[in-house]
Amino acid sequence: MRKKNYKGRCTKRSLPKCQSVCRTYDTVQFACADMLQANDEVTGFRCNVLLEGLAEGEYTSDFVCEKKSGEAMVCECVSRSHLMKPLTVKLLDLSRNYWLKHNVSDWRIVIDEDK
């Protein structure tokens, strides 16, 4: 999860399951896109989806996926070193609550490997 107009380094790729150009901003998000692309249960996904109507500001969820069952799944990518930071925890809670209100119960956090 990041601010809507995030200005960090961006990697753009064209992935068959992604509905537009897949823009990733860090290694965790890049790896998650590859993981979703390889997952047979995922039929398509969108990246950096705007969470509309948040009072806290304009933020995006990393990936919103469509599964074969027709259900939606949300994946938020977080570096392990940022996982317990107060702002990260707050933003993850905002995302989870936002998607629960939109009837998405399959909400996941993707973190990088422990080194």
Short mmCIF file of N, CA and C in Angstrom, two decimals:
data_model
loop_
_atom_site.label_atom_id
_atom_site.label_comp_id
_atom_site.label_asym_id
_atom_site.label_seq_id
_atom_site.Cartn_x
_atom_site.Cartn_y
_atom_site.Cartn_z
N MET A 1 0.85 -1.17 0.00
CA MET A 1 0.00 0.00 0.00
C MET A 1 0.89 1.23 0.00
N ARG A 2 0.57 2.17 -0.86
CA ARG A 2 1.37 3.40 -0.94
C ARG A 2 0.50 4.57 -1.37
N LYS A 3 1.05 5.77 -1.24
CA LYS A 3 0.31 6.96 -1.66
C LYS A 3 0.00 6.90 -3.15
N LYS A 4 -1.08 7.54 -3.55
CA LYS A 4 -1.54 7.49 -4.93
C LYS A 4 -0.47 7.99 -5.91
N ASN A 5 0.16 9.10 -5.63
CA ASN A 5 1.14 9.67 -6.54
C ASN A 5 2.57 9.40 -6.07
N TYR A 6 2.84 8.16 -5.71
CA TYR A 6 4.17 7.76 -5.23
C TYR A 6 5.21 8.05 -6.31
N LYS A 7 6.33 8.63 -5.92
CA LYS A 7 7.33 9.08 -6.89
C LYS A 7 8.60 8.22 -6.91
N GLY A 8 8.55 7.01 -6.37
CA GLY A 8 9.73 6.15 -6.35
C GLY A 8 10.01 5.50 -7.69
N ARG A 9 11.09 4.74 -7.73
CA ARG A 9 11.49 4.03 -8.95
C ARG A 9 10.40 3.02 -9.33
N CYS A 10 10.06 3.01 -10.60
CA CYS A 10 8.97 2.16 -11.09
C CYS A 10 9.48 1.24 -12.20
N THR A 11 9.12 -0.03 -12.10
CA THR A 11 9.40 -0.99 -13.15
C THR A 11 8.08 -1.29 -13.86
N LYS A 12 8.06 -1.08 -15.17
CA LYS A 12 6.84 -1.33 -15.95
C LYS A 12 7.02 -2.60 -16.77
N ARG A 13 6.01 -3.47 -16.70
CA ARG A 13 6.04 -4.71 -17.47
C ARG A 13 4.66 -5.00 -18.02
N SER A 14 4.65 -5.80 -19.05
CA SER A 14 3.40 -6.28 -19.60
C SER A 14 3.27 -7.76 -19.23
N LEU A 15 2.29 -8.07 -18.39
CA LEU A 15 2.04 -9.45 -17.97
C LEU A 15 0.66 -9.87 -18.50
N PRO A 16 0.54 -11.08 -19.02
CA PRO A 16 -0.73 -11.51 -19.61
C PRO A 16 -1.94 -11.40 -18.68
N LYS A 17 -1.78 -11.69 -17.41
CA LYS A 17 -2.93 -11.65 -16.49
C LYS A 17 -3.23 -10.25 -15.97
N CYS A 18 -2.30 -9.32 -16.12
CA CYS A 18 -2.51 -7.95 -15.64
C CYS A 18 -3.37 -7.19 -16.65
N GLN A 19 -4.38 -6.48 -16.17
CA GLN A 19 -5.33 -5.81 -17.05
C GLN A 19 -4.78 -4.53 -17.68
N SER A 20 -3.64 -4.05 -17.21
CA SER A 20 -2.98 -2.89 -17.81
C SER A 20 -1.48 -3.09 -17.64
N VAL A 21 -0.70 -2.05 -17.82
CA VAL A 21 0.74 -2.17 -17.60
C VAL A 21 0.97 -2.39 -16.11
N CYS A 22 1.76 -3.40 -15.79
CA CYS A 22 2.04 -3.73 -14.39
C CYS A 22 3.19 -2.85 -13.90
N ARG A 23 2.88 -1.94 -12.98
CA ARG A 23 3.88 -1.04 -12.41
C ARG A 23 4.21 -1.50 -11.00
N THR A 24 5.47 -1.85 -10.78
CA THR A 24 5.91 -2.29 -9.46
C THR A 24 6.96 -1.32 -8.94
N TYR A 25 6.97 -1.11 -7.62
CA TYR A 25 7.82 -0.09 -7.02
C TYR A 25 8.90 -0.66 -6.09
N ASP A 26 8.91 -1.95 -5.85
CA ASP A 26 9.95 -2.55 -5.03
C ASP A 26 10.05 -4.04 -5.35
N THR A 27 11.02 -4.70 -4.77
CA THR A 27 11.26 -6.11 -5.09
C THR A 27 10.14 -7.02 -4.60
N VAL A 28 9.50 -6.65 -3.48
CA VAL A 28 8.40 -7.48 -2.96
C VAL A 28 7.22 -7.43 -3.92
N GLN A 29 6.89 -6.25 -4.39
CA GLN A 29 5.78 -6.09 -5.33
C GLN A 29 6.10 -6.77 -6.67
N PHE A 30 7.34 -6.66 -7.12
CA PHE A 30 7.78 -7.30 -8.36
C PHE A 30 7.62 -8.82 -8.28
N ALA A 31 8.08 -9.39 -7.16
CA ALA A 31 7.99 -10.84 -6.96
C ALA A 31 6.54 -11.30 -6.81
N CYS A 32 5.72 -10.48 -6.17
CA CYS A 32 4.30 -10.83 -6.01
C CYS A 32 3.59 -10.86 -7.36
N ALA A 33 3.93 -9.94 -8.25
CA ALA A 33 3.34 -9.94 -9.59
C ALA A 33 3.69 -11.23 -10.32
N ASP A 34 4.94 -11.66 -10.20
CA ASP A 34 5.35 -12.93 -10.81
C ASP A 34 4.60 -14.11 -10.20
N MET A 35 4.42 -14.07 -8.88
CA MET A 35 3.72 -15.13 -8.17
C MET A 35 2.25 -15.21 -8.63
N LEU A 36 1.61 -14.06 -8.77
CA LEU A 36 0.22 -14.02 -9.23
C LEU A 36 0.11 -14.50 -10.67
N GLN A 37 1.07 -14.12 -11.48
CA GLN A 37 1.09 -14.55 -12.88
C GLN A 37 1.17 -16.07 -12.98
N ALA A 38 1.93 -16.70 -12.08
CA ALA A 38 2.13 -18.16 -12.12
C ALA A 38 1.02 -18.94 -11.41
N ASN A 39 0.20 -18.27 -10.61
CA ASN A 39 -0.85 -18.93 -9.83
C ASN A 39 -2.03 -19.29 -10.73
N ASP A 40 -2.35 -20.58 -10.79
CA ASP A 40 -3.44 -21.06 -11.64
C ASP A 40 -4.82 -20.63 -11.14
N GLU A 41 -4.94 -20.32 -9.85
CA GLU A 41 -6.22 -19.91 -9.29
C GLU A 41 -6.56 -18.46 -9.66
N VAL A 42 -5.56 -17.67 -10.05
CA VAL A 42 -5.78 -16.27 -10.39
C VAL A 42 -6.00 -16.15 -11.90
N THR A 43 -7.13 -15.55 -12.28
CA THR A 43 -7.43 -15.39 -13.70
C THR A 43 -6.99 -14.03 -14.23
N GLY A 44 -6.88 -13.04 -13.34
CA GLY A 44 -6.45 -11.72 -13.74
C GLY A 44 -6.22 -10.85 -12.52
N PHE A 45 -5.48 -9.77 -12.70
CA PHE A 45 -5.25 -8.86 -11.57
C PHE A 45 -5.00 -7.44 -12.05
N ARG A 46 -5.24 -6.51 -11.13
CA ARG A 46 -4.95 -5.09 -11.35
C ARG A 46 -3.94 -4.67 -10.28
N CYS A 47 -3.04 -3.78 -10.63
CA CYS A 47 -2.07 -3.32 -9.63
C CYS A 47 -2.28 -1.85 -9.31
N ASN A 48 -1.91 -1.48 -8.09
CA ASN A 48 -2.00 -0.11 -7.60
C ASN A 48 -3.41 0.46 -7.76
N VAL A 49 -4.36 -0.23 -7.14
CA VAL A 49 -5.78 0.12 -7.23
C VAL A 49 -6.13 1.16 -6.16
N LEU A 50 -6.70 2.28 -6.59
CA LEU A 50 -7.04 3.38 -5.69
C LEU A 50 -8.13 2.97 -4.70
N LEU A 51 -7.89 3.28 -3.42
CA LEU A 51 -8.91 3.08 -2.38
C LEU A 51 -9.71 4.38 -2.30
N GLU A 52 -10.85 4.40 -2.91
CA GLU A 52 -11.64 5.63 -3.04
C GLU A 52 -12.39 5.96 -1.76
N GLY A 53 -12.37 7.24 -1.42
CA GLY A 53 -13.17 7.72 -0.30
C GLY A 53 -12.52 7.59 1.07
N LEU A 54 -11.23 7.35 1.14
CA LEU A 54 -10.57 7.28 2.45
C LEU A 54 -10.41 8.68 3.02
N ALA A 55 -10.75 8.87 4.28
CA ALA A 55 -10.59 10.16 4.93
C ALA A 55 -9.12 10.47 5.19
N GLU A 56 -8.29 9.44 5.25
CA GLU A 56 -6.86 9.60 5.58
C GLU A 56 -6.02 10.06 4.40
N GLY A 57 -6.56 10.07 3.21
CA GLY A 57 -5.82 10.48 2.03
C GLY A 57 -6.03 9.50 0.89
N GLU A 58 -5.27 9.68 -0.18
CA GLU A 58 -5.41 8.82 -1.35
C GLU A 58 -4.29 7.77 -1.34
N TYR A 59 -4.68 6.53 -1.16
CA TYR A 59 -3.75 5.41 -1.13
C TYR A 59 -4.21 4.34 -2.11
N THR A 60 -3.27 3.47 -2.48
CA THR A 60 -3.59 2.38 -3.40
C THR A 60 -3.26 1.04 -2.77
N SER A 61 -4.02 0.02 -3.13
CA SER A 61 -3.70 -1.36 -2.77
C SER A 61 -2.79 -1.90 -3.86
N ASP A 62 -1.87 -2.78 -3.47
CA ASP A 62 -0.88 -3.27 -4.43
C ASP A 62 -1.51 -4.12 -5.53
N PHE A 63 -2.31 -5.14 -5.16
CA PHE A 63 -2.91 -6.00 -6.18
C PHE A 63 -4.33 -6.38 -5.79
N VAL A 64 -5.24 -6.29 -6.75
CA VAL A 64 -6.60 -6.81 -6.61
C VAL A 64 -6.75 -7.86 -7.69
N CYS A 65 -7.02 -9.09 -7.26
CA CYS A 65 -7.03 -10.24 -8.17
C CYS A 65 -8.42 -10.83 -8.30
N GLU A 66 -8.67 -11.42 -9.45
CA GLU A 66 -9.88 -12.20 -9.68
C GLU A 66 -9.47 -13.66 -9.69
N LYS A 67 -10.18 -14.48 -8.89
CA LYS A 67 -9.88 -15.90 -8.84
C LYS A 67 -10.86 -16.68 -9.71
N LYS A 68 -10.52 -17.93 -10.01
CA LYS A 68 -11.38 -18.78 -10.85
C LYS A 68 -12.79 -18.90 -10.27
N SER A 69 -12.89 -18.87 -8.95
CA SER A 69 -14.18 -19.00 -8.28
C SER A 69 -15.05 -17.76 -8.45
N GLY A 70 -14.48 -16.68 -8.98
CA GLY A 70 -15.22 -15.44 -9.14
C GLY A 70 -15.02 -14.48 -7.98
N GLU A 71 -14.36 -14.93 -6.93
CA GLU A 71 -14.10 -14.09 -5.77
C GLU A 71 -12.91 -13.18 -6.04
N ALA A 72 -12.87 -12.09 -5.29
CA ALA A 72 -11.73 -11.17 -5.38
C ALA A 72 -10.75 -11.50 -4.26
N MET A 73 -9.49 -11.18 -4.51
CA MET A 73 -8.43 -11.35 -3.52
C MET A 73 -7.55 -10.11 -3.58
N VAL A 74 -7.15 -9.61 -2.42
CA VAL A 74 -6.29 -8.43 -2.34
C VAL A 74 -4.96 -8.83 -1.73
N CYS A 75 -3.86 -8.40 -2.34
CA CYS A 75 -2.52 -8.66 -1.80
C CYS A 75 -1.83 -7.33 -1.56
N GLU A 76 -1.39 -7.12 -0.32
CA GLU A 76 -0.60 -5.94 0.03
C GLU A 76 0.83 -6.39 0.25
N CYS A 77 1.79 -5.72 -0.37
CA CYS A 77 3.20 -6.08 -0.30
C CYS A 77 3.94 -5.17 0.67
N VAL A 78 4.67 -5.81 1.61
CA VAL A 78 5.37 -5.06 2.64
C VAL A 78 6.74 -5.68 2.85
N SER A 79 7.74 -4.84 2.96
CA SER A 79 9.07 -5.30 3.32
C SER A 79 9.07 -5.71 4.79
N ARG A 80 9.74 -6.79 5.12
CA ARG A 80 9.78 -7.29 6.49
C ARG A 80 10.27 -6.22 7.47
N SER A 81 11.22 -5.39 7.03
CA SER A 81 11.78 -4.36 7.90
C SER A 81 10.77 -3.26 8.23
N HIS A 82 9.71 -3.13 7.43
CA HIS A 82 8.69 -2.11 7.66
C HIS A 82 7.44 -2.67 8.32
N LEU A 83 7.40 -3.96 8.51
CA LEU A 83 6.16 -4.63 8.94
C LEU A 83 5.61 -4.12 10.26
N MET A 84 6.46 -3.77 11.21
CA MET A 84 5.98 -3.36 12.52
C MET A 84 6.02 -1.85 12.74
N LYS A 85 6.28 -1.08 11.72
CA LYS A 85 6.26 0.37 11.85
C LYS A 85 4.82 0.85 12.01
N PRO A 86 4.59 1.81 12.90
CA PRO A 86 3.21 2.25 13.16
C PRO A 86 2.44 2.71 11.92
N LEU A 87 3.07 3.46 11.02
CA LEU A 87 2.36 3.91 9.82
C LEU A 87 1.99 2.74 8.93
N THR A 88 2.89 1.78 8.79
CA THR A 88 2.60 0.60 7.97
C THR A 88 1.43 -0.18 8.54
N VAL A 89 1.44 -0.38 9.85
CA VAL A 89 0.34 -1.10 10.52
C VAL A 89 -0.98 -0.36 10.30
N LYS A 90 -0.95 0.97 10.44
CA LYS A 90 -2.16 1.77 10.24
C LYS A 90 -2.69 1.63 8.81
N LEU A 91 -1.78 1.72 7.83
CA LEU A 91 -2.20 1.62 6.43
C LEU A 91 -2.73 0.23 6.10
N LEU A 92 -2.12 -0.80 6.63
CA LEU A 92 -2.61 -2.17 6.40
C LEU A 92 -3.99 -2.35 7.00
N ASP A 93 -4.22 -1.79 8.19
CA ASP A 93 -5.56 -1.86 8.80
C ASP A 93 -6.58 -1.11 7.95
N LEU A 94 -6.19 0.05 7.44
CA LEU A 94 -7.10 0.81 6.56
C LEU A 94 -7.48 -0.01 5.33
N SER A 95 -6.48 -0.63 4.72
CA SER A 95 -6.73 -1.44 3.53
C SER A 95 -7.65 -2.61 3.85
N ARG A 96 -7.34 -3.33 4.91
CA ARG A 96 -8.14 -4.50 5.26
C ARG A 96 -9.60 -4.10 5.52
N ASN A 97 -9.80 -3.04 6.30
CA ASN A 97 -11.16 -2.59 6.60
C ASN A 97 -11.88 -2.09 5.35
N TYR A 98 -11.16 -1.39 4.47
CA TYR A 98 -11.75 -0.91 3.21
C TYR A 98 -12.27 -2.08 2.40
N TRP A 99 -11.45 -3.12 2.23
CA TRP A 99 -11.85 -4.25 1.39
C TRP A 99 -12.91 -5.11 2.06
N LEU A 100 -12.91 -5.19 3.40
CA LEU A 100 -13.99 -5.90 4.08
C LEU A 100 -15.33 -5.21 3.83
N LYS A 101 -15.32 -3.88 3.83
CA LYS A 101 -16.55 -3.12 3.55
C LYS A 101 -17.01 -3.32 2.11
N HIS A 102 -16.10 -3.70 1.22
CA HIS A 102 -16.43 -3.97 -0.18
C HIS A 102 -16.57 -5.47 -0.45
N ASN A 103 -16.86 -6.23 0.60
CA ASN A 103 -17.15 -7.67 0.53
C ASN A 103 -16.00 -8.51 -0.04
N VAL A 104 -14.77 -8.12 0.27
CA VAL A 104 -13.60 -8.92 -0.10
C VAL A 104 -13.02 -9.49 1.18
N SER A 105 -13.18 -10.79 1.36
CA SER A 105 -12.70 -11.41 2.59
C SER A 105 -11.31 -12.04 2.44
N ASP A 106 -10.87 -12.26 1.20
CA ASP A 106 -9.54 -12.85 0.97
C ASP A 106 -8.54 -11.71 0.81
N TRP A 107 -7.99 -11.28 1.93
CA TRP A 107 -7.03 -10.17 1.99
C TRP A 107 -5.72 -10.71 2.54
N ARG A 108 -4.62 -10.47 1.86
CA ARG A 108 -3.35 -11.08 2.24
C ARG A 108 -2.24 -10.04 2.30
N ILE A 109 -1.25 -10.34 3.15
CA ILE A 109 -0.01 -9.55 3.22
C ILE A 109 1.09 -10.41 2.64
N VAL A 110 1.85 -9.85 1.70
CA VAL A 110 2.99 -10.55 1.10
C VAL A 110 4.24 -9.83 1.61
N ILE A 111 5.15 -10.59 2.22
CA ILE A 111 6.39 -10.01 2.74
C ILE A 111 7.59 -10.70 2.11
N ASP A 112 8.73 -10.03 2.15
CA ASP A 112 9.95 -10.62 1.59
C ASP A 112 10.52 -11.68 2.53
N GLU A 113 11.41 -12.49 2.01
CA GLU A 113 12.02 -13.55 2.79
C GLU A 113 12.93 -12.98 3.87
N ASP A 114 13.03 -13.73 4.95
CA ASP A 114 13.96 -13.36 6.02
C ASP A 114 15.37 -13.69 5.58
N LYS A 115 16.27 -12.74 5.71
CA LYS A 115 17.64 -12.96 5.23
C LYS A 115 18.59 -13.27 6.34
#
